[in-house]
Coordinates of C-alpha atoms in Angstrom, one line a residue:
M1 CA 58.5 -43.2 -207.5
Q2 CA 56.7 -40.9 -205.2
H3 CA 57.7 -37.5 -204.0
N4 CA 57.5 -36.5 -200.6
H5 CA 57.6 -32.9 -199.6
T6 CA 59.2 -32.2 -196.0
G7 CA 59.8 -28.5 -195.3
E8 CA 61.3 -26.7 -197.9
K9 CA 63.0 -29.5 -199.7
Q10 CA 61.4 -32.4 -201.8
Y11 CA 63.0 -35.7 -201.2
N12 CA 62.2 -38.6 -203.4
A13 CA 60.9 -41.8 -201.6
L14 CA 61.5 -45.0 -203.6
A15 CA 59.3 -48.4 -203.0
I16 CA 57.4 -47.3 -200.2
D17 CA 54.9 -49.6 -199.2
S18 CA 51.1 -49.3 -198.5
R19 CA 50.7 -50.0 -194.8
S20 CA 48.4 -47.7 -192.6
P21 CA 50.0 -44.4 -191.7
I22 CA 51.4 -44.0 -188.3
G23 CA 49.0 -42.0 -186.1
S24 CA 45.9 -42.4 -184.3
P25 CA 42.9 -39.7 -184.0
L26 CA 41.5 -38.4 -180.9
G27 CA 39.1 -40.6 -178.9
I28 CA 35.2 -39.3 -179.2
P29 CA 33.2 -39.1 -176.1
G30 CA 30.5 -41.5 -176.0
L31 CA 32.2 -43.6 -178.8
S32 CA 35.3 -44.8 -177.0
K33 CA 34.8 -47.8 -174.6
E34 CA 36.9 -45.9 -172.1
M35 CA 38.0 -42.3 -171.2
L36 CA 40.6 -40.7 -169.0
V37 CA 39.3 -38.1 -167.0
K38 CA 41.6 -35.9 -164.9
D39 CA 41.8 -32.7 -163.0
K40 CA 45.0 -30.8 -161.5
T41 CA 45.7 -33.4 -158.7
S42 CA 44.6 -36.9 -160.1
H43 CA 44.0 -39.0 -163.0
V44 CA 40.5 -40.7 -163.1
E45 CA 39.5 -43.7 -165.3
V46 CA 35.7 -44.1 -166.5
K47 CA 35.0 -47.5 -168.0
Y48 CA 31.8 -48.3 -169.7
E49 CA 30.1 -51.7 -170.1
N50 CA 28.7 -50.6 -173.7
A51 CA 30.3 -48.1 -175.8
S52 CA 27.1 -47.2 -177.6
N53 CA 25.2 -45.8 -174.6
S54 CA 27.8 -44.6 -171.9
S55 CA 25.6 -42.2 -170.5
Q56 CA 22.4 -44.2 -169.7
D57 CA 21.6 -47.3 -167.4
Q58 CA 25.1 -48.6 -167.3
G59 CA 27.5 -49.4 -164.8
T60 CA 30.8 -47.2 -164.3
S61 CA 34.0 -47.8 -162.3
V62 CA 35.2 -44.3 -160.9
S63 CA 38.2 -43.7 -158.8
T64 CA 39.0 -40.2 -157.8
R65 CA 40.3 -38.1 -154.9
D66 CA 38.6 -34.7 -156.0
N67 CA 35.0 -33.8 -157.3
A68 CA 36.1 -31.1 -159.5
L69 CA 36.9 -32.8 -162.6
D70 CA 37.7 -31.6 -166.0
F71 CA 36.4 -34.1 -168.7
A72 CA 38.7 -34.5 -171.5
P73 CA 39.0 -37.4 -174.1
T74 CA 42.1 -39.1 -174.3
Q75 CA 44.4 -39.7 -177.6
Q76 CA 44.6 -43.2 -178.7
K77 CA 48.0 -44.8 -178.4
T78 CA 50.2 -44.0 -181.3
A79 CA 52.7 -46.7 -182.7
V80 CA 56.3 -45.6 -181.6
I81 CA 59.4 -46.1 -183.7
S82 CA 62.1 -47.2 -182.0
V83 CA 65.5 -45.6 -182.9
L84 CA 69.1 -46.6 -181.9
L85 CA 71.8 -43.5 -182.3
V86 CA 75.2 -44.4 -183.6
D87 CA 77.8 -41.7 -183.7
D88 CA 81.4 -41.4 -182.0
H89 CA 80.6 -37.6 -181.2
A90 CA 78.6 -37.2 -177.9
L91 CA 77.6 -34.0 -178.8
M92 CA 75.8 -35.1 -182.2
R93 CA 73.9 -38.0 -180.2
E94 CA 72.7 -35.7 -177.5
G95 CA 71.5 -33.1 -180.0
L96 CA 69.8 -36.2 -182.2
K97 CA 68.1 -37.5 -179.1
Q98 CA 66.6 -34.2 -177.9
L99 CA 65.3 -33.3 -181.3
L100 CA 63.5 -36.7 -181.8
E101 CA 62.2 -37.2 -178.3
L102 CA 60.1 -34.2 -179.3
E103 CA 58.4 -36.4 -181.7
E104 CA 55.3 -38.6 -180.0
D105 CA 55.8 -41.5 -182.8
I106 CA 59.6 -41.7 -182.2
H107 CA 61.6 -43.0 -179.2
V108 CA 65.5 -43.4 -178.9
V109 CA 66.2 -46.5 -177.2
G110 CA 69.6 -46.3 -176.8
E111 CA 72.9 -44.8 -178.2
A112 CA 76.3 -46.5 -179.3
V113 CA 79.7 -45.0 -180.0
D114 CA 81.0 -47.2 -182.6
G115 CA 80.4 -50.1 -185.0
F116 CA 81.2 -52.8 -182.5
D117 CA 79.0 -51.2 -179.8
A118 CA 76.1 -50.5 -182.4
L119 CA 76.1 -54.3 -183.2
Y120 CA 76.0 -55.2 -179.6
K121 CA 73.3 -52.7 -178.6
I122 CA 71.1 -53.9 -182.0
R123 CA 71.3 -57.6 -180.7
Q124 CA 70.2 -56.2 -177.1
L125 CA 67.7 -53.6 -178.0
R126 CA 66.4 -54.7 -181.5
P127 CA 65.5 -51.1 -182.9
E128 CA 63.2 -50.7 -185.6
V129 CA 65.5 -47.9 -187.1
V130 CA 69.2 -47.1 -186.9
L131 CA 70.8 -43.6 -187.6
L132 CA 74.4 -44.4 -188.3
D133 CA 77.1 -42.2 -188.8
I134 CA 79.2 -43.5 -192.0
R135 CA 82.8 -42.4 -190.5
M136 CA 83.4 -44.3 -187.3
P137 CA 86.5 -45.5 -185.6
M138 CA 87.5 -49.3 -185.8
I139 CA 84.5 -50.5 -188.3
D140 CA 82.9 -48.0 -190.8
G141 CA 79.1 -47.4 -191.2
I142 CA 79.0 -49.3 -194.4
A143 CA 80.5 -52.6 -192.8
V144 CA 77.8 -52.2 -189.8
T145 CA 75.2 -51.7 -192.3
R146 CA 76.2 -54.8 -194.1
Q147 CA 76.3 -56.8 -190.9
I148 CA 72.9 -55.5 -189.6
T149 CA 71.3 -56.2 -193.0
H150 CA 72.6 -59.8 -192.6
E151 CA 71.3 -60.5 -189.1
F152 CA 68.3 -58.3 -188.9
P153 CA 66.9 -57.4 -192.4
S154 CA 63.6 -55.8 -190.9
I155 CA 66.1 -53.0 -189.4
A156 CA 66.0 -50.1 -191.3
V157 CA 69.4 -48.3 -191.5
I158 CA 69.7 -44.6 -192.5
I159 CA 73.3 -43.5 -193.1
L160 CA 74.2 -40.1 -191.8
T161 CA 77.2 -38.2 -193.6
I162 CA 78.9 -34.6 -193.6
S163 CA 79.5 -34.5 -197.3
P164 CA 77.8 -36.1 -200.1
D165 CA 79.9 -38.9 -201.9
H166 CA 78.1 -40.7 -204.9
Q167 CA 80.3 -43.9 -204.8
Q168 CA 80.0 -43.8 -201.0
M169 CA 76.1 -43.7 -201.2
L170 CA 75.9 -46.3 -203.9
Q171 CA 77.9 -48.6 -201.7
A172 CA 75.9 -48.0 -198.9
M173 CA 72.5 -48.8 -200.6
R174 CA 74.2 -52.0 -202.0
N175 CA 74.8 -53.2 -198.5
G176 CA 71.3 -52.7 -197.4
A177 CA 71.2 -48.8 -196.5
R178 CA 67.4 -47.7 -196.8
G179 CA 68.4 -43.7 -196.4
Y180 CA 71.3 -41.9 -197.0
L181 CA 71.1 -38.2 -195.8
L182 CA 73.4 -35.3 -195.0
K183 CA 74.0 -34.1 -191.4
S184 CA 72.7 -30.6 -192.5
V185 CA 69.2 -31.8 -193.0
S186 CA 66.4 -30.4 -190.6
S187 CA 65.0 -32.1 -187.9
Q188 CA 61.6 -32.2 -189.9
E189 CA 63.4 -33.8 -192.8
L190 CA 65.2 -36.2 -190.4
T191 CA 62.1 -37.4 -188.6
Q192 CA 60.2 -37.9 -192.0
A193 CA 63.0 -40.0 -193.5
I194 CA 62.5 -42.3 -190.0
R195 CA 58.9 -42.5 -190.9
T196 CA 59.4 -43.4 -194.5
V197 CA 62.1 -46.1 -194.0
H198 CA 59.9 -47.5 -191.2
Q199 CA 57.1 -47.9 -193.4
G200 CA 59.5 -49.7 -196.2
G201 CA 60.5 -47.0 -198.1
V202 CA 64.0 -45.5 -199.3
L203 CA 64.9 -42.2 -199.1
I204 CA 68.0 -40.2 -200.0
E205 CA 69.0 -36.7 -200.8
P206 CA 67.5 -35.2 -203.8
E207 CA 71.0 -34.2 -205.4
L208 CA 72.0 -37.9 -205.0
T209 CA 68.9 -39.3 -207.1
G210 CA 70.8 -39.0 -210.2
A211 CA 73.7 -41.2 -209.2
I212 CA 71.2 -43.9 -208.3
V213 CA 69.6 -43.5 -211.8
R214 CA 72.9 -43.6 -213.5
E215 CA 73.9 -46.9 -211.6
F216 CA 70.8 -48.5 -213.0
R217 CA 71.3 -47.5 -216.3
R218 CA 75.1 -48.9 -216.1
L219 CA 73.8 -52.2 -214.7
S220 CA 71.0 -52.3 -217.5
N221 CA 73.8 -51.8 -220.3
S222 CA 76.3 -54.1 -218.4
T223 CA 73.6 -56.9 -218.6
Q224 CA 72.8 -56.1 -222.5
T225 CA 76.6 -56.1 -223.2
Y226 CA 76.8 -59.8 -221.7
V227 CA 73.7 -60.8 -223.5
N228 CA 75.3 -59.6 -226.6
A229 CA 78.7 -61.4 -226.1
L230 CA 76.6 -64.8 -226.0
S231 CA 76.4 -67.1 -228.9
G232 CA 73.4 -68.6 -230.2
R233 CA 74.9 -72.1 -228.6
D234 CA 75.8 -70.3 -225.4
I235 CA 72.1 -69.3 -224.8
E236 CA 71.0 -72.9 -225.8
I237 CA 73.5 -74.5 -223.1
L238 CA 72.1 -71.7 -220.5
R239 CA 68.7 -72.8 -221.1
Y240 CA 69.6 -76.4 -220.3
V241 CA 71.5 -75.5 -217.3
A242 CA 68.3 -73.4 -216.2
A243 CA 66.6 -76.6 -216.7
G244 CA 68.8 -78.4 -214.0
M245 CA 70.4 -80.6 -216.5
S246 CA 73.5 -82.1 -215.9
N247 CA 76.8 -81.6 -218.3
K248 CA 76.3 -85.3 -219.4
E249 CA 72.7 -84.7 -220.2
I250 CA 73.4 -81.4 -222.1
A251 CA 76.1 -83.3 -224.0
V252 CA 73.8 -86.2 -225.2
K253 CA 71.3 -83.5 -226.1
L254 CA 73.7 -81.5 -228.3
S255 CA 75.7 -84.8 -229.0
Y256 CA 79.0 -83.5 -227.8
S257 CA 81.3 -84.9 -225.4
E258 CA 81.1 -83.9 -221.7
K259 CA 84.5 -82.1 -221.9
T260 CA 83.0 -79.8 -224.7
V261 CA 80.2 -79.1 -222.6
K262 CA 82.3 -78.4 -219.8
N263 CA 84.6 -76.2 -222.0
Y264 CA 81.6 -74.1 -223.4
L265 CA 80.3 -73.7 -219.9
S266 CA 83.9 -72.2 -218.6
L267 CA 83.7 -69.9 -221.7
I268 CA 80.0 -68.9 -220.7
F269 CA 80.9 -68.1 -217.0
Q270 CA 83.9 -65.8 -218.2
K271 CA 81.6 -64.0 -220.5
L272 CA 79.2 -63.4 -217.9
G273 CA 81.6 -62.8 -215.1
I274 CA 80.1 -65.5 -212.9
R275 CA 81.7 -68.3 -210.9
D276 CA 79.2 -71.4 -211.1
R277 CA 76.2 -73.0 -212.6
T278 CA 73.7 -71.8 -210.0
Q279 CA 74.7 -68.3 -210.9
A280 CA 74.3 -69.3 -214.8
A281 CA 70.9 -70.5 -214.0
I282 CA 69.9 -67.4 -212.4
F283 CA 71.1 -65.2 -215.3
A284 CA 69.3 -67.3 -217.8
L285 CA 65.8 -67.2 -215.9
R286 CA 66.3 -63.5 -215.5
Q287 CA 67.0 -62.9 -219.0
G288 CA 64.2 -65.3 -220.3
F289 CA 66.2 -68.0 -221.5
L290 CA 63.5 -70.4 -220.3
P291 CA 63.9 -73.9 -221.2
D292 CA 61.4 -75.3 -223.8
D293 CA 58.6 -77.8 -222.4
E294 CA 60.1 -80.5 -224.5
I295 CA 63.5 -80.5 -222.6

């Protein structure tokens, strides 16, 4: 877990990947293959055939309408993050757009007024990040998040809400949201959140971090409870299931009837709260109930 400092508030960013940071340094005269030169009335483009010796014995192509030029290096293009705003309040959308458009690396590509409109715009515009109000008419933000994650797993969704709700936040994260923020955040905190989720990270309000930790502990304890409920024979059968053996093959291995194996599996499914053999096999592999080489 890493800590990102944004403004006066410390945010917790989880699972941020190591891709290169957004942003590019200014070009250096004489080292760049091309420069933009401009004066008050026109833009002039100067291209050099050899970047290492741009001022000596090199052909140049210059176009100008004024001899009084003020030379200046140009900044290299910055990767721009495309963002879709989804909120049923026009004033909120307009305010967010004005704030975000002040950032060189963020561009608002569209707006949506409800969940259905959001899905339509996403399919048309394919934004990289979606800022999504959790409370909207017809279809709420969590349902929209689930659909976005299903159709476009590469799109990062940040949920925006007026008041913190632990259960709501957990539900949003389970359905694929990568960020969960209060609408009271500062513009600096919001823009940093957009950059964080775009780079593969997960960001939530600091005061809600404890709820995430408690949920992980609950899930861990639940899994241990399931394991403790299994008998040695249950675990052995799960190992055979993980090895891909059929009921008949397991019956032969244990000198049981097929019906007995089927009954064992039904009880195992009930203890683990699962529905089928596939889930049983996945559980067995995750718990390290690996089949022996001799199976």
